[in-house]
Tab-separated table of C-alpha atoms in Angstrom:
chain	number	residue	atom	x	y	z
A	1	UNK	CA	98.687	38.889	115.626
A	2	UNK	CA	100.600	38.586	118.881
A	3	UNK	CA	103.542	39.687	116.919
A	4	UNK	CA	101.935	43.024	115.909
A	5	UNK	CA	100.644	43.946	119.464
A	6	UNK	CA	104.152	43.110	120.779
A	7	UNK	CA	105.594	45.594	117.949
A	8	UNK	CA	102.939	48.157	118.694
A	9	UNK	CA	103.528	47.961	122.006
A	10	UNK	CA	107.396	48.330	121.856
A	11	UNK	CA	107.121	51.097	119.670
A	12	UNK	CA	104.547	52.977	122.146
A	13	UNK	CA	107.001	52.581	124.544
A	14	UNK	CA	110.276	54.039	122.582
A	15	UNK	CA	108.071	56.812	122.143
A	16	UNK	CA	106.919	57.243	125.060
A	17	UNK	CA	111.250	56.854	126.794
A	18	UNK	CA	111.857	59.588	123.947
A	19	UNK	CA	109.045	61.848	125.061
A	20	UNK	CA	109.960	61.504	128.889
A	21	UNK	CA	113.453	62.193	127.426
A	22	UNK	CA	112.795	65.189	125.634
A	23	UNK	CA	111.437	66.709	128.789
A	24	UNK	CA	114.550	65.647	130.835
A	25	UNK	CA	116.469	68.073	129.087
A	26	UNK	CA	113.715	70.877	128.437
A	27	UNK	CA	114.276	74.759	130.078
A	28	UNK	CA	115.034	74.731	133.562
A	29	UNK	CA	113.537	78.349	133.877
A	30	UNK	CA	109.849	77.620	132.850
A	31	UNK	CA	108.969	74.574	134.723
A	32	UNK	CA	106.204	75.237	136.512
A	33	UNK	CA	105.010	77.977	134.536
A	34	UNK	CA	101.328	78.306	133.073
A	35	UNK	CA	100.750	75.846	130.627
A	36	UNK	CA	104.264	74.973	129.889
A	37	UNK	CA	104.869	71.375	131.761
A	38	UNK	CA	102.530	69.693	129.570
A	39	UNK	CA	101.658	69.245	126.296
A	40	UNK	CA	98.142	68.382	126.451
A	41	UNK	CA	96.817	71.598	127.689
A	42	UNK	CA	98.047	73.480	124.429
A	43	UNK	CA	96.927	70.384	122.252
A	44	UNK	CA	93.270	70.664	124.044
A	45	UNK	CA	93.013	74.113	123.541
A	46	UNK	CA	93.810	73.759	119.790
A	47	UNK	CA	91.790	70.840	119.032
A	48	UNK	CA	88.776	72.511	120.476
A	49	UNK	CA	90.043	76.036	118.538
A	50	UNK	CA	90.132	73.860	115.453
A	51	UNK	CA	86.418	71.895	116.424
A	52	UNK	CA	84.830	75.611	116.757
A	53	UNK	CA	85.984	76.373	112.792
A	54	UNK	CA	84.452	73.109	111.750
A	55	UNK	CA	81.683	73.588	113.522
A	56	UNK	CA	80.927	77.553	113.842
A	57	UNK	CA	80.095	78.563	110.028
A	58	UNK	CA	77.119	76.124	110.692
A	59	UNK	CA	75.235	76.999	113.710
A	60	UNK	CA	75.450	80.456	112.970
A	61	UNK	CA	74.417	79.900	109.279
A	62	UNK	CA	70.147	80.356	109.906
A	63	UNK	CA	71.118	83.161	112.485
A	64	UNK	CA	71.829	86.447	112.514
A	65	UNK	CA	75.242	88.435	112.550
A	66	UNK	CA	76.807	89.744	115.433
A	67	UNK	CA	77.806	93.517	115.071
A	68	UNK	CA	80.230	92.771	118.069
A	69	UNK	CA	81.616	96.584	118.125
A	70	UNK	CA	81.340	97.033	121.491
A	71	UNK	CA	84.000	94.112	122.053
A	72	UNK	CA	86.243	94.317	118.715
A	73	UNK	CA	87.114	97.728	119.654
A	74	UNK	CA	88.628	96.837	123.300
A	75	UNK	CA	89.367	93.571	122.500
A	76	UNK	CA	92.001	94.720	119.974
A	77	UNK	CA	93.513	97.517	121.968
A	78	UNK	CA	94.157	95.272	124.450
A	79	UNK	CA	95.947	92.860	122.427
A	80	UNK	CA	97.572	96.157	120.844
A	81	UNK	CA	98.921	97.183	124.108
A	82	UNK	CA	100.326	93.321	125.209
A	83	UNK	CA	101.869	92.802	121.622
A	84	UNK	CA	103.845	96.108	122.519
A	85	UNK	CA	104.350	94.836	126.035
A	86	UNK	CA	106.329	91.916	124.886
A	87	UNK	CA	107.836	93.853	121.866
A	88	UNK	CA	109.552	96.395	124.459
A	89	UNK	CA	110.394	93.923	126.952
A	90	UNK	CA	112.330	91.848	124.231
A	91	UNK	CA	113.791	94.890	122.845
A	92	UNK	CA	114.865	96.098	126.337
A	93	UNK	CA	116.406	92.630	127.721
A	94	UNK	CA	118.120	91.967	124.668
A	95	UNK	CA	119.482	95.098	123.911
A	96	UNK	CA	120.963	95.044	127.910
A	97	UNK	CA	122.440	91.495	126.768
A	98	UNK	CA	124.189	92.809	124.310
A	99	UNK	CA	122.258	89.825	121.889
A	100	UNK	CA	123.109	89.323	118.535
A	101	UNK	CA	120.697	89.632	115.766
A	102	UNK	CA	122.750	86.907	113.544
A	103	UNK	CA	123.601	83.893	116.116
A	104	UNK	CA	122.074	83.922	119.668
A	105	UNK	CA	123.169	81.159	121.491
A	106	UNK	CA	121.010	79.999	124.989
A	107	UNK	CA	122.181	81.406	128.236
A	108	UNK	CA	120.633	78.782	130.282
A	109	UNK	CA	121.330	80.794	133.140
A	110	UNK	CA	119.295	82.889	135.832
A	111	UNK	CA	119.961	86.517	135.326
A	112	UNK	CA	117.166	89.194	135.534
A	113	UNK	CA	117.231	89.975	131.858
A	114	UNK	CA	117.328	86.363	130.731
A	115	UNK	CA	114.259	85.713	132.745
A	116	UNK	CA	112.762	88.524	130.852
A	117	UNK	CA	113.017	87.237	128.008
A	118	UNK	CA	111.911	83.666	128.960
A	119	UNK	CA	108.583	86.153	130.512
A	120	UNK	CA	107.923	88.015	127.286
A	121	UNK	CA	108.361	84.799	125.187
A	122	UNK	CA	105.385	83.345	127.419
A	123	UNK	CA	103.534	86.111	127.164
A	124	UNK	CA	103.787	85.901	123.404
A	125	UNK	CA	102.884	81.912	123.708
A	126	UNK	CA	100.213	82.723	125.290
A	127	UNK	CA	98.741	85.476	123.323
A	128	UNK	CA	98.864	83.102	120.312
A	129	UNK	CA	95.878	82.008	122.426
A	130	UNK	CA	94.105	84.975	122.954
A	131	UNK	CA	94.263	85.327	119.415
A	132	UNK	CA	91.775	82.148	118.773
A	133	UNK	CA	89.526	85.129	119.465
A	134	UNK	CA	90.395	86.426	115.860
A	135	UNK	CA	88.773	83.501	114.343
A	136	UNK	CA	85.749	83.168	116.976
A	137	UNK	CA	84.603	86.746	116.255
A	138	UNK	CA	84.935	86.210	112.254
A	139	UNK	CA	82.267	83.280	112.969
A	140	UNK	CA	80.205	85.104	115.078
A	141	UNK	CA	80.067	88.325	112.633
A	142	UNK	CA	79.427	85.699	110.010
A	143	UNK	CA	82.547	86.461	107.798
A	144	UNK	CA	83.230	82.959	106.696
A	145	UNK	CA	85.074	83.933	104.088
A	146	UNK	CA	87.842	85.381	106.372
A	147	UNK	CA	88.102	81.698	107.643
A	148	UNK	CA	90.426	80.687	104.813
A	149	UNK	CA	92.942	77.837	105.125
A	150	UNK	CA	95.901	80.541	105.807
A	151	UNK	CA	93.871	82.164	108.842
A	152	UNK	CA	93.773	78.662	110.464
A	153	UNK	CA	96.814	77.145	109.772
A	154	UNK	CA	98.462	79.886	111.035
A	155	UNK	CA	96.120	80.665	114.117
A	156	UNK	CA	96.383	76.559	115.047
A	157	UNK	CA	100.310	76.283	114.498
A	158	UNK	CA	101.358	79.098	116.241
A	159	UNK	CA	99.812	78.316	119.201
A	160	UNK	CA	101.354	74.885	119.320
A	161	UNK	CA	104.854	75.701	118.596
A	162	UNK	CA	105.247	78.412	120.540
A	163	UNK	CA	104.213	75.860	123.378
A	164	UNK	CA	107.714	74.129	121.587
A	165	UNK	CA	109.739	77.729	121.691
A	166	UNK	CA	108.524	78.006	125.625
A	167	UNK	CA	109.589	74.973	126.646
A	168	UNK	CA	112.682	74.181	125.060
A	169	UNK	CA	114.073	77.078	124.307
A	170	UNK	CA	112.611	80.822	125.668
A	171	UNK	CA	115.814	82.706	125.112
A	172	UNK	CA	118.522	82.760	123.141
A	173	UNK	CA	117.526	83.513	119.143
A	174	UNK	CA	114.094	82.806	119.704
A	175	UNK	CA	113.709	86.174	120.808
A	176	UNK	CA	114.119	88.024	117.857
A	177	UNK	CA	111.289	86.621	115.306
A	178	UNK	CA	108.823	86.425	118.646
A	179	UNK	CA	110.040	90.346	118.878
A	180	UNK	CA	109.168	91.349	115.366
A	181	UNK	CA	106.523	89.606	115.082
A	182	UNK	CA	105.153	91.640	118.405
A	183	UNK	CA	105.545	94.827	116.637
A	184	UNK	CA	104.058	93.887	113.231
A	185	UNK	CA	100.755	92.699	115.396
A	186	UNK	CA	100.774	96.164	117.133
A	187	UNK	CA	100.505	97.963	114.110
A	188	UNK	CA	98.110	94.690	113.212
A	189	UNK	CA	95.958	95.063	115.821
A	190	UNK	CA	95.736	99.106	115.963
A	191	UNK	CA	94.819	98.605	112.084
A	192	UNK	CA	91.265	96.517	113.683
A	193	UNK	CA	90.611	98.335	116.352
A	194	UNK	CA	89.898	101.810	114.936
A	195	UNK	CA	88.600	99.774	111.487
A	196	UNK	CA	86.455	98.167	114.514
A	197	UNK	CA	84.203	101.944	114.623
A	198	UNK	CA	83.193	101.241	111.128
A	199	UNK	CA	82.985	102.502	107.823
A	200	UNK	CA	83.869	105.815	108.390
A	201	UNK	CA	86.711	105.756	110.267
A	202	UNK	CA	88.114	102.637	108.059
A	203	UNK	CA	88.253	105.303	104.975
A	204	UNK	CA	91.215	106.647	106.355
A	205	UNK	CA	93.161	103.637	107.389
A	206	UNK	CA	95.737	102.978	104.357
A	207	UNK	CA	98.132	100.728	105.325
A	208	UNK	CA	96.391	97.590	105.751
A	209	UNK	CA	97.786	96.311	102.222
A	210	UNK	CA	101.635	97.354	103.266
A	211	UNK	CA	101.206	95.072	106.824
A	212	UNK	CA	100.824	92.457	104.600
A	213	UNK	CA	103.926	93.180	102.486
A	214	UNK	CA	105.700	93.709	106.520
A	215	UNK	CA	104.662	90.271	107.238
A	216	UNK	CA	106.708	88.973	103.905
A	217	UNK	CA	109.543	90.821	104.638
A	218	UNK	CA	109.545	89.130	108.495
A	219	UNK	CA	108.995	85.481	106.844
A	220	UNK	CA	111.932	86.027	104.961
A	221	UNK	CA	113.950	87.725	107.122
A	222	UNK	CA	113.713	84.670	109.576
A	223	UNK	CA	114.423	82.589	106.840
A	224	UNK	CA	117.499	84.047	106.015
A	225	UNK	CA	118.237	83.932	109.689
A	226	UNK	CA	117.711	80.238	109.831
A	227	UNK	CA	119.634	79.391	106.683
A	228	UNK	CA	122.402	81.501	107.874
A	229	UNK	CA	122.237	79.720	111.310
A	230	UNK	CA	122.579	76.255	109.639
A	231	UNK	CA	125.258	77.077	107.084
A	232	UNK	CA	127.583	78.914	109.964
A	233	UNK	CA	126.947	76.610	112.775
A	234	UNK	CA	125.191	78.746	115.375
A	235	UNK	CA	125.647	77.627	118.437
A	236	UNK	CA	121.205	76.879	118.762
A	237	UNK	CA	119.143	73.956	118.074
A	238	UNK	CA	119.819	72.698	115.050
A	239	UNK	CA	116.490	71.035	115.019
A	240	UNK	CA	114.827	74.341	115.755
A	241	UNK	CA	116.241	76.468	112.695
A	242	UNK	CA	115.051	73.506	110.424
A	243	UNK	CA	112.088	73.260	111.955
A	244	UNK	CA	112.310	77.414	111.500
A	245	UNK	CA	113.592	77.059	107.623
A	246	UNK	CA	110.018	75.064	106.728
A	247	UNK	CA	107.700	76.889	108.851
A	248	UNK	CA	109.109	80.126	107.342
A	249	UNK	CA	108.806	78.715	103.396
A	250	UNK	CA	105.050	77.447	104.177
A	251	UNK	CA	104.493	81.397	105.696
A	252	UNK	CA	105.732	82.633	102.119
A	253	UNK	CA	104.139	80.400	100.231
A	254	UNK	CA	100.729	80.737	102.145
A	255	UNK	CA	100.864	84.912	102.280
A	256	UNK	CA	102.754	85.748	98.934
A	257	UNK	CA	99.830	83.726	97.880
A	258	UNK	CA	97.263	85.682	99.629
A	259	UNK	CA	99.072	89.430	98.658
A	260	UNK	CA	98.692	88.425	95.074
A	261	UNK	CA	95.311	87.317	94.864
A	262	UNK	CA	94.352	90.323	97.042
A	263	UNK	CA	96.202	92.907	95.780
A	264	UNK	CA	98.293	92.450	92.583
A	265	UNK	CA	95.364	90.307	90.956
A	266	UNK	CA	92.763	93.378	92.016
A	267	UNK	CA	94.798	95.999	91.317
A	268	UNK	CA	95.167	94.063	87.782
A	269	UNK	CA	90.972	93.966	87.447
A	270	UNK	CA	90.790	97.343	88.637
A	271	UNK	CA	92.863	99.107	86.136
A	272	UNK	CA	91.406	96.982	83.450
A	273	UNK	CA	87.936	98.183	84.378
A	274	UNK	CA	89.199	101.784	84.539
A	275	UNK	CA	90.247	101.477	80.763
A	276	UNK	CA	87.338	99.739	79.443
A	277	UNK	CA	85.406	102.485	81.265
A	278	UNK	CA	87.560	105.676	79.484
A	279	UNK	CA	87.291	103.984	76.058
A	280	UNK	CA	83.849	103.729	76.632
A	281	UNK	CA	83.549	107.147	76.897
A	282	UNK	CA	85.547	107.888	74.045
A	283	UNK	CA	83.638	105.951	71.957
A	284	UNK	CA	80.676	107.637	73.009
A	285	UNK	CA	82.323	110.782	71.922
A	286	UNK	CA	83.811	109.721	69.223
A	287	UNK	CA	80.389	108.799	67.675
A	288	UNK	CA	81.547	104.814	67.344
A	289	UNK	CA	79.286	102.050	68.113
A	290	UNK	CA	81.606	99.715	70.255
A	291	UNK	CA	81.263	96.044	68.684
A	292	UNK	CA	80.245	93.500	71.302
């Protein structure tokens, strides 16, 4: 027994060097910064994100939907108009950087523009926060069946890795999927916001189904990215574009997943219906009794 607490013990304390270690040689440029010194903010906030799913679906379950219109529709502008705020600002820095698109290396360095992008990457950490709202406003509209095991994994990961991306490493590569991903949520987020005003305004809004097919095209854009980065060398974490690679391949998996049953599997039904419907009709006219 003594043995085991004296093993336990030892092995708390390795991980507890390596953790103090880890943050020995984290980013220089966001110490300080909201959020970023510690992990346990970020790891409260999620816990409690994840505690409000669990336990959500059941207090509202003998009460009455929320309409909520009145707050979707601002709510969602605004986070239109800071996913474009970081967008630009990553756009803008990088493209006065002259960054590559391929192989980024850090610049652990002080400039204006890198500290711009270190900014915007926060700003994107911390939207990834905001955006618990997503979920919190499915529960209180009662749309539990929004609350699928893709909507949180995503919405709970995010949040926490990006607390990785700001504190490790806010410049560099990491700018590029944290860019893209900015401008997908714009069009994302301008998609809910007049869908927000209801039924007929959501008529004309066709291109929900295609941000979907954007989102695959990101996951496996950064995928090829991180590949590529591990088979040439790039000069950038090695554990990050690994930890990239999976995270990418569980996005994938998780959405191709969703865009079939969705879309290709109710497009499928749909057409099927349509035919069973015309040769019911020309049955009818034909004068033949269809056999059941």
């Amino acid at each position: 027994m003594a043995s085991l607490i004296n093993s336990t013990a030892t092995l708390i304390g390795d991980a507890y060097d390596f953790y103090l270690w880890t943050l020995s040689i984290s980013d220089e440029r966001t110490k300080g910064w909201l959020l970023v010194d510690s992990p346990v903010p970020t790891l409260f906030y999620t816990m409690i994100y994840l505690l409000i799913v669990w336990a959500g679906p059941k207090l509202m379950k003998k009460r009455k939907a929320f309409k909520l219109t009145w707050l979707l529709v601002p709510y969602n502008f605004a986070m239109t108009a800071l996913n474009a705020y970081i967008a630009i600002q990553l756009f803008v820095a990088s493209f006065k950087l002259s960054y590559s698109y391929v192989c980024q290396p850090i610049r652990n360095v002080w400039k204006a523009e890198e500290l711009q992008i270190a900014n915007a990457v926060w700003w994107y950490y911390f939207s990834k926060l905001l955006e618990f709202c997503d979920t919190f406003f499915f529960i209180l509209r009662k749309k539990d069946n929004q609350l699928s095991f893709l909507h949180v994994y995503h919405h709970s990961t995010m949040f926490s890795l990006w607390w990785i991306g700001i504190k490790w490493v806010p410049s560099g590569s990491t700018f590029l999927p944290a860019m893209v991903n900015s401008f997908i949520h714009v069009l994302m987020y301008s998609y809910y916001g007049l869908a927000a005003f209801g039924p007929e305004v959501a008529k004309y809004l066709w291109w929900k189904k295609y941000l979907t097919i954007l989102q695959l095209i990101q996951f496996t854009s950064a995928l090829v990215l991180g590949i590529n980065g591990i088979r040439s060398g790039c000069d950038f974490p090695l554990w990050m574009q690994y930890a990239l690679v999976l995270y990418m391949i569980s996005f994938i998996v998780l959405f191709g997943n969703f865009y079939t049953k969705a879309y290709i599997a109710k497009g499928k039904q749909a057409y099927s219906n349509h035919q069973a419907r015309v040769n019911g009709r020309q049955n009818g006219v034909n004068g033949v009794k269809k056999v059941q």
